[in-house]
XYZ file of C-alpha atoms in Angstrom:
537
model
C 49.906 -13.651 154.282
C 48.548 -11.665 151.316
C 50.159 -8.476 152.525
C 53.608 -10.009 152.934
C 56.223 -8.952 150.406
C 57.454 -12.536 149.940
C 54.043 -13.569 148.562
C 53.751 -10.913 145.890
C 55.467 -12.882 143.140
C 53.270 -15.914 143.767
C 50.131 -13.761 143.893
C 51.007 -12.160 140.574
C 51.395 -15.600 139.046
C 48.100 -16.828 140.500
C 46.330 -13.463 140.207
C 43.317 -14.282 137.928
C 42.524 -17.593 139.663
C 43.075 -16.176 143.151
C 40.949 -13.098 142.411
C 38.002 -15.221 141.278
C 38.411 -17.399 144.367
C 38.246 -14.524 146.865
C 35.335 -12.917 144.980
C 33.438 -16.213 145.050
C 34.168 -16.502 148.776
C 32.855 -12.949 149.297
C 29.588 -13.878 147.576
C 29.227 -16.911 149.851
C 29.879 -14.786 152.964
C 27.314 -12.074 152.187
C 24.679 -14.705 151.455
C 25.114 -16.193 154.972
C 23.778 -13.008 156.541
C 26.322 -13.419 159.335
C 26.330 -11.017 162.333
C 28.090 -7.752 161.603
C 30.633 -8.387 164.353
C 32.012 -11.686 165.588
C 35.248 -12.858 167.220
C 37.579 -14.337 164.642
C 40.774 -14.772 166.650
C 42.530 -13.736 169.890
C 45.738 -11.773 169.766
C 47.775 -14.127 172.028
C 45.413 -16.993 172.511
C 46.279 -17.100 176.225
C 44.052 -16.452 179.225
C 43.017 -12.823 179.679
C 44.101 -11.809 176.214
C 41.888 -9.286 174.403
C 39.746 -10.557 171.563
C 39.324 -8.459 168.441
C 35.920 -8.411 166.719
C 35.795 -8.675 162.940
C 33.009 -8.313 160.390
C 33.133 -11.364 158.043
C 32.079 -9.281 155.037
C 34.740 -6.675 155.769
C 37.351 -9.424 156.081
C 36.372 -10.885 152.716
C 36.443 -7.445 151.090
C 39.876 -6.791 152.602
C 41.134 -10.014 151.056
C 39.910 -8.872 147.609
C 41.701 -5.518 148.000
C 44.936 -7.192 149.154
C 44.969 -9.532 146.143
C 44.687 -6.539 143.820
C 47.361 -4.559 145.686
C 49.760 -7.514 145.913
C 49.366 -8.037 142.152
C 50.435 -4.382 141.716
C 47.055 -3.232 140.402
C 46.574 -0.239 142.640
C 44.643 1.481 139.851
C 41.889 -1.118 140.117
C 41.491 -0.385 143.841
C 41.381 3.356 143.165
C 38.728 2.848 140.471
C 36.695 0.668 142.842
C 36.867 3.335 145.543
C 35.633 6.006 143.140
C 32.697 3.911 141.927
C 31.548 2.617 145.342
C 32.316 -0.980 144.319
C 32.921 -2.169 147.890
C 29.446 -1.096 149.009
C 27.876 -2.880 146.042
C 29.970 -6.029 146.572
C 28.903 -6.255 150.213
C 25.172 -6.395 149.337
C 23.659 -9.662 147.958
C 21.161 -7.724 145.827
C 23.790 -5.567 144.096
C 26.785 -7.927 144.179
C 26.664 -8.543 140.410
C 26.654 -4.772 139.750
C 29.730 -4.445 141.953
C 31.412 -7.181 139.898
C 30.580 -5.260 136.679
C 32.136 -2.073 138.030
C 35.172 -3.920 139.404
C 35.657 -5.606 136.018
C 35.526 -2.162 134.384
C 38.422 -1.129 136.608
C 40.323 -4.286 135.623
C 39.731 -3.630 131.907
C 41.052 -0.076 132.281
C 44.121 -0.979 134.343
C 45.236 -4.513 133.390
C 47.123 -5.600 130.309
C 45.261 -7.620 127.628
C 47.125 -10.844 128.538
C 45.559 -10.761 132.013
C 42.109 -10.090 130.544
C 42.375 -13.137 128.277
C 43.489 -15.302 131.207
C 40.406 -14.225 133.146
C 38.230 -14.861 130.058
C 39.561 -18.422 129.747
C 38.787 -19.107 133.413
C 35.228 -17.727 133.465
C 34.328 -19.313 130.124
C 34.330 -22.737 131.807
C 31.882 -21.557 134.480
C 29.260 -19.862 132.291
C 26.818 -22.759 132.631
C 27.824 -23.993 136.070
C 25.185 -25.611 138.291
C 26.368 -23.359 141.130
C 24.411 -20.099 140.777
C 27.089 -18.072 142.578
C 29.799 -19.168 140.189
C 27.516 -18.753 137.173
C 26.587 -15.152 138.058
C 30.227 -14.284 138.811
C 31.456 -15.836 135.550
C 28.779 -14.341 133.295
C 29.179 -10.863 134.787
C 32.936 -10.946 134.199
C 32.415 -12.333 130.694
C 29.937 -9.600 129.665
C 32.028 -6.712 131.002
C 35.330 -8.017 129.632
C 33.801 -7.437 126.177
C 34.302 -3.738 126.837
C 37.931 -4.306 125.768
C 38.432 -4.574 122.016
C 41.024 -7.356 122.126
C 38.616 -9.542 124.108
C 35.680 -8.795 121.799
C 37.827 -9.772 118.805
C 38.901 -13.131 120.264
C 38.589 -15.772 117.571
C 36.460 -18.857 118.003
C 34.093 -17.288 120.551
C 30.326 -17.198 120.107
C 29.883 -14.063 122.197
C 26.543 -12.959 120.769
C 25.123 -16.505 120.915
C 25.866 -16.791 124.650
C 24.538 -13.320 125.417
C 21.274 -13.912 123.539
C 20.689 -17.152 125.441
C 21.087 -15.323 128.757
C 18.715 -12.544 127.695
C 16.054 -15.152 126.987
C 16.284 -16.600 130.503
C 13.517 -15.581 132.952
C 16.036 -14.355 135.553
C 16.175 -10.525 135.418
C 19.835 -10.461 136.438
C 20.710 -12.717 133.521
C 18.727 -10.476 131.165
C 20.568 -7.399 132.389
C 23.982 -9.078 132.187
C 23.256 -10.303 128.654
C 22.143 -6.849 127.542
C 25.258 -5.298 129.091
C 27.344 -7.714 127.019
C 25.479 -6.755 123.805
C 26.031 -3.087 124.639
C 29.783 -3.657 125.080
C 30.055 -5.821 121.985
C 28.403 -3.117 119.837
C 31.213 -0.665 120.686
C 33.736 -2.344 118.428
C 34.197 -2.013 114.631
C 32.252 -4.552 112.634
C 30.245 -5.816 115.591
C 27.515 -3.166 115.352
C 26.674 -4.208 111.792
C 26.235 -7.850 112.789
C 24.061 -6.882 115.780
C 21.536 -4.845 113.759
C 19.467 -7.967 113.212
C 18.880 -8.091 116.987
C 17.113 -4.707 117.086
C 13.517 -6.066 116.903
C 14.410 -8.550 119.670
C 16.022 -5.886 121.879
C 13.156 -3.458 121.319
C 10.862 -5.751 123.322
C 12.890 -5.053 126.483
C 12.125 -1.319 126.493
C 9.085 -2.000 128.704
C 10.796 -4.088 131.338
C 12.162 -3.688 134.852
C 14.253 -0.548 135.426
C 17.760 -1.941 135.041
C 16.778 -4.210 132.144
C 15.160 -1.287 130.311
C 18.212 0.913 130.898
C 20.546 -1.749 129.501
C 18.262 -2.302 126.496
C 18.365 1.444 125.760
C 22.171 1.454 125.986
C 22.445 -1.581 123.710
C 20.289 0.051 121.028
C 22.184 3.319 121.451
C 25.539 1.650 120.811
C 24.242 -0.307 117.813
C 23.030 2.945 116.228
C 25.916 5.175 117.272
C 28.588 2.766 116.036
C 26.805 1.773 112.828
C 28.611 2.693 109.631
C 25.967 2.773 106.892
C 22.723 4.412 105.815
C 20.914 1.587 107.633
C 21.574 3.584 110.799
C 18.588 5.793 109.919
C 16.390 2.738 109.348
C 17.353 1.272 112.724
C 16.636 4.555 114.516
C 13.266 4.871 112.779
C 12.344 1.342 113.865
C 12.766 2.134 117.573
C 11.664 5.791 117.732
C 8.043 5.035 118.698
C 9.147 2.810 121.591
C 11.893 5.197 122.705
C 9.772 8.356 122.786
C 7.563 7.423 125.818
C 10.665 6.584 127.882
C 11.668 10.262 127.881
C 8.707 10.908 130.202
C 8.963 7.666 132.168
C 8.198 7.997 135.871
C 11.472 6.234 136.757
C 14.391 8.656 136.890
C 17.000 6.120 135.750
C 14.996 5.215 132.667
C 14.207 8.835 131.841
C 17.828 9.944 132.084
C 19.164 6.948 130.146
C 16.603 7.293 127.333
C 17.082 11.057 126.978
C 20.876 10.860 126.999
C 20.767 7.988 124.490
C 18.476 9.995 122.196
C 21.031 12.811 122.096
C 23.772 10.401 120.987
C 21.478 8.775 118.409
C 20.436 12.106 116.883
C 24.088 13.122 116.606
C 24.768 9.955 114.626
C 21.627 10.142 112.476
C 22.443 13.732 111.516
C 25.646 12.491 109.877
C 23.547 10.645 107.284
C 21.204 13.586 106.488
C 17.723 12.287 107.381
C 14.968 12.770 104.820
C 11.515 14.273 105.264
C 9.912 11.069 106.559
C 12.476 10.559 109.307
C 12.414 14.258 110.178
C 8.672 13.960 110.838
C 9.410 11.180 113.320
C 12.131 13.264 114.953
C 9.635 16.117 115.424
C 7.625 13.844 117.754
C 10.442 14.038 120.323
C 10.176 17.825 120.746
C 7.173 17.940 123.093
C 8.338 15.058 125.359
C 11.764 16.708 125.655
C 10.347 20.159 126.401
C 8.036 18.698 129.064
C 10.800 16.733 130.801
C 12.925 19.836 130.469
C 10.735 21.380 133.199
C 11.708 18.677 135.713
C 13.338 19.646 139.018
C 15.932 16.880 138.637
C 19.187 18.510 137.516
C 20.361 15.309 135.784
C 17.147 15.161 133.741
C 17.475 18.831 132.725
C 21.088 18.226 131.693
C 20.135 15.197 129.586
C 17.245 17.113 127.960
C 19.545 20.038 127.175
C 21.956 17.697 125.411
C 19.217 15.935 123.444
C 17.532 19.204 122.434
C 20.892 20.558 121.287
C 21.276 17.647 118.866
C 17.585 17.901 117.909
C 18.011 21.508 116.788
C 20.965 20.507 114.611
C 18.996 17.778 112.852
C 15.883 19.916 112.287
C 17.833 23.077 111.485
C 16.794 25.320 114.373
C 20.380 26.476 114.746
C 19.465 29.730 116.510
C 18.356 27.688 119.557
C 21.396 25.414 119.704
C 23.506 27.621 121.941
C 20.603 28.238 124.286
C 20.056 24.537 124.967
C 23.772 23.874 125.366
C 24.016 26.213 128.345
C 20.665 25.666 130.038
C 20.507 25.243 133.819
C 17.730 24.305 136.210
C 17.187 27.939 137.178
C 16.449 29.311 133.702
C 14.645 26.438 131.989
C 11.224 28.202 132.035
C 12.686 31.188 130.198
C 14.228 28.811 127.677
C 10.854 27.126 127.226
C 9.194 30.462 126.482
C 11.835 31.351 123.899
C 11.419 27.926 122.290
C 7.632 28.292 122.053
C 8.045 31.739 120.505
C 10.446 30.390 117.877
C 8.221 27.378 117.260
C 5.165 29.540 116.515
C 7.140 31.734 114.124
C 8.717 28.763 112.332
C 6.226 25.896 112.196
C 3.375 25.594 109.732
C -0.093 25.599 111.282
C -0.530 21.862 110.732
C 2.703 21.002 112.561
C 1.951 23.507 115.303
C -1.424 21.851 115.821
C 0.195 18.411 116.026
C 2.651 19.647 118.662
C -0.145 21.236 120.691
C -2.338 18.142 120.464
C 0.522 16.001 121.799
C 0.127 17.869 125.072
C -3.496 16.774 125.484
C -2.371 13.265 126.439
C -0.012 14.629 129.093
C -2.850 16.612 130.686
C -4.194 13.238 131.898
C -0.842 12.005 133.220
C -0.888 10.575 136.768
C 2.311 12.525 137.325
C 1.554 16.126 138.500
C 4.853 17.381 137.122
C 3.923 16.369 133.573
C 0.418 17.853 133.838
C 1.916 21.147 134.953
C 4.485 21.047 132.156
C 1.799 20.385 129.526
C -0.305 23.365 130.706
C 2.814 25.562 130.632
C 3.565 24.464 127.072
C 0.010 25.224 125.879
C -0.083 28.551 127.695
C 3.271 29.791 126.369
C 2.484 28.629 122.826
C -0.974 30.218 122.605
C 0.527 33.419 123.981
C 2.581 33.724 120.790
C -0.216 32.786 118.351
C -2.574 35.391 116.882
C -5.693 33.687 118.215
C -7.943 35.907 116.035
C -6.696 33.899 113.054
C -7.516 30.511 114.579
C -10.739 28.722 113.701
C -13.335 28.832 116.467
C -13.602 25.021 116.620
C -9.874 24.711 117.245
C -9.913 27.359 119.954
C -12.748 25.410 121.557
C -10.680 22.218 121.472
C -7.901 23.954 123.388
C -10.343 25.347 125.899
C -12.118 22.009 126.375
C -8.824 20.217 127.013
C -7.921 22.732 129.710
C -11.456 22.880 131.142
C -11.195 19.176 131.983
C -8.426 20.068 134.447
C -10.313 22.664 136.491
C -10.826 20.060 139.215
C -7.253 18.756 139.221
C -6.329 17.362 142.669
C -3.294 19.670 142.798
C -4.335 23.238 143.658
C -1.363 24.847 141.926
C -2.388 23.120 138.670
C -5.974 24.373 139.082
C -4.680 27.925 139.444
C -2.395 27.549 136.409
C -5.272 26.171 134.305
C -7.589 29.031 135.243
C -4.924 31.600 134.412
C -4.226 29.949 131.047
C -7.931 29.842 130.132
C -8.351 33.530 130.988
C -5.337 34.380 128.861
C -6.705 32.427 125.885
C -10.006 34.342 126.147
C -8.047 37.584 126.248
C -5.948 36.607 123.233
C -9.089 35.714 121.245
C -10.940 38.943 122.044
C -7.980 41.303 121.714
C -7.284 43.374 118.587
C -9.188 44.015 115.350
C -10.386 41.233 113.126
C -7.841 40.726 110.353
C -8.958 41.366 106.785
C -9.483 38.133 104.885
C -7.308 37.516 101.890
C -9.493 37.690 98.799
C -9.067 38.892 95.274
C -9.771 42.564 94.430
C -12.642 41.493 92.164
C -14.294 39.541 94.995
C -13.922 42.450 97.424
C -15.437 44.907 94.944
C -18.323 42.573 94.227
C -19.018 42.233 97.928
C -19.005 46.045 98.241
C -21.467 46.449 95.341
C -23.826 43.791 96.674
C -23.582 44.927 100.270
C -22.501 41.442 101.378
C -19.857 41.124 104.109
C -16.723 39.182 103.297
C -16.414 36.200 105.663
C -13.221 35.964 107.708
C -10.748 33.234 106.728
C -9.790 31.280 109.841
C -6.671 29.128 110.171
C -7.011 25.499 111.237
C -4.691 24.090 113.879
C -6.100 20.598 114.251
C -7.066 19.893 110.639
C -4.898 18.556 107.839
C -3.527 20.711 105.058
C -5.751 18.844 102.625
C -8.820 19.898 104.587
C -7.620 23.499 104.557
C -7.342 23.335 100.764
C -10.862 21.906 100.604
C -12.052 24.864 102.673
C -10.319 27.238 100.249
C -12.072 25.571 97.313
C -15.404 25.739 99.139
C -14.978 29.471 99.755
C -14.140 30.043 96.094
C -17.193 28.011 95.059
C -19.443 30.144 97.262
C -18.227 33.324 95.527
C -18.584 31.755 92.077
C -22.106 30.508 92.804
C -23.085 33.978 93.991
C -21.791 35.479 90.724
C -23.795 33.001 88.616
C -27.070 34.913 89.191
C -25.937 38.256 87.692
C -24.063 36.509 84.888
C -27.131 34.454 83.934
C -29.243 37.641 83.833
C -26.750 39.304 81.493
C -26.736 36.240 79.288
C -30.550 36.204 79.078
C -30.714 39.909 78.241
C -28.143 39.467 75.473
C -29.995 36.492 73.965
C -33.310 38.346 74.016
C -31.799 41.337 72.211
C -30.223 39.127 69.552
C -33.526 37.315 69.008
C -35.476 40.480 68.193
C -32.883 42.216 65.940
C -33.660 41.855 62.107
C -31.023 40.926 59.617
C -30.961 42.722 56.094
C -30.136 40.537 53.133
C -30.710 42.212 49.707
C -34.430 43.130 49.270
C -35.601 40.525 51.759
C -36.192 41.080 55.449
C -35.067 37.857 57.049
C -36.427 37.211 60.504
C -34.659 35.249 63.065
C -36.980 32.331 62.356
C -35.731 32.176 58.721
C -38.873 33.463 56.875
C -38.372 36.133 54.185
C -40.711 39.110 53.500
C -40.344 41.986 50.919
C -38.951 45.222 52.163
C -41.545 48.011 52.324
C -38.957 50.690 51.712
C -35.899 51.102 49.598
C -32.614 51.068 51.316
C -32.278 54.778 50.832
C -35.619 55.408 52.448
C -35.073 52.916 55.250
C -35.255 54.436 58.637
C -33.357 53.175 61.658
C -35.273 50.288 63.150
C -37.134 50.942 66.365
C -35.675 48.662 69.035
C -37.644 47.358 71.946
C -36.177 48.646 75.128
C -35.352 45.897 77.616
C -34.484 46.991 81.108
C -31.520 45.034 82.271
C -31.747 43.347 85.667
C -29.761 45.106 88.325
C -26.361 43.576 89.056
């Protein structure tokens, strides 16, 4: 009946209502768990006629396709074929995802008038007592918001409905609600009104896989479609929760979070982040470079995109092209080039912070991340002049790696041993650099025979502590000079004390008493001075 040409006009008139009816019927069929094959009808109905077996789910799916084709929406069927909608719709667990994808095809191929007719129908079923109808209606409702004309419908409390669903304990309802928020944030003006939801949405970044993915996408769209300087504030408020997701053990979460970060950084860069926000953005470098060593091509692609935007924000423009064209086969070479540039660019304090971030990943239950962290440390220390690094900081690096000598993965044990040997080699190689001191200090050390102490750089100490060390070194030199200076001062005072002063005919002593001169000025001989041997300097 549906495939008959005489029915097409009627189907087009009844299209939205009829489509919802056959989709609801499909949901009922797949929940019955009926046998895959059963006899539905006989060709002639007479004795000896051949019976044709049919799969009930396949029949229901065929009815859905025929409704779409009869309504002249072939594009929807093509979209559904490309996105595996029929497989999703035939499984009770993923039925609602199939509805989302099918609705996406409808939004892309149907005129706005049809979309509003569907919206009016599902709106009455959003709080139905029948769970099948409620899930079908809410899924349609959330995905229809992808279309701007639907999202701008007057008199609709879209965000209010979506927030109520997110608060329900049912994970499907949470995911559907978050999908609706994500779609709503795409449209002008909506993102600004949704910024107040960010603290609420942030709590869903530690949830079940699909809920977490939808929460990430919602936050991404709120940030990427924001129009004001508040965009930087919103990004800053979620950066600490977003960063761990880049190394999440679940591939879907890792890919979604990394791809979203790339889009967010692109948007944040438009508003010229200040020094405080740039410090937060630096914390993403190590997680990205570690995930960059994954064997999953999709993860590597997402990391390449995020690192490309990261270099633009931070200003490492010479690495931008490299990350844009990275593939799975050359990512270790790219990592080495990045570590080399990082050592030549970063201040010692920042370099130490980046290295110390790896220490946490050395204890990861995921072997891939442990390997990646050792690689990062090994390639970074290879580029550092380890002779200039303070012994305590070198020991910290060695201790962190030593704890992995008994790693359950043999390849990691071998990598750790190689890295430790290389660090020892880097420390012992080459002459000790001359410490930077003033010419006066160096000459004084030469005269006294004292050896100038080497000035070591700190990796894992703050800049303020380094300045304190500088002051301490200067104080040591000054205190050493006090001895010779005090001796000179004493010698000078003693000489002044024993030198007579001539005033007229009176010999005035330093104590103030006056005695007659025994000789006239013309007969006065040069006074005999007491020789005082100065102390050696």
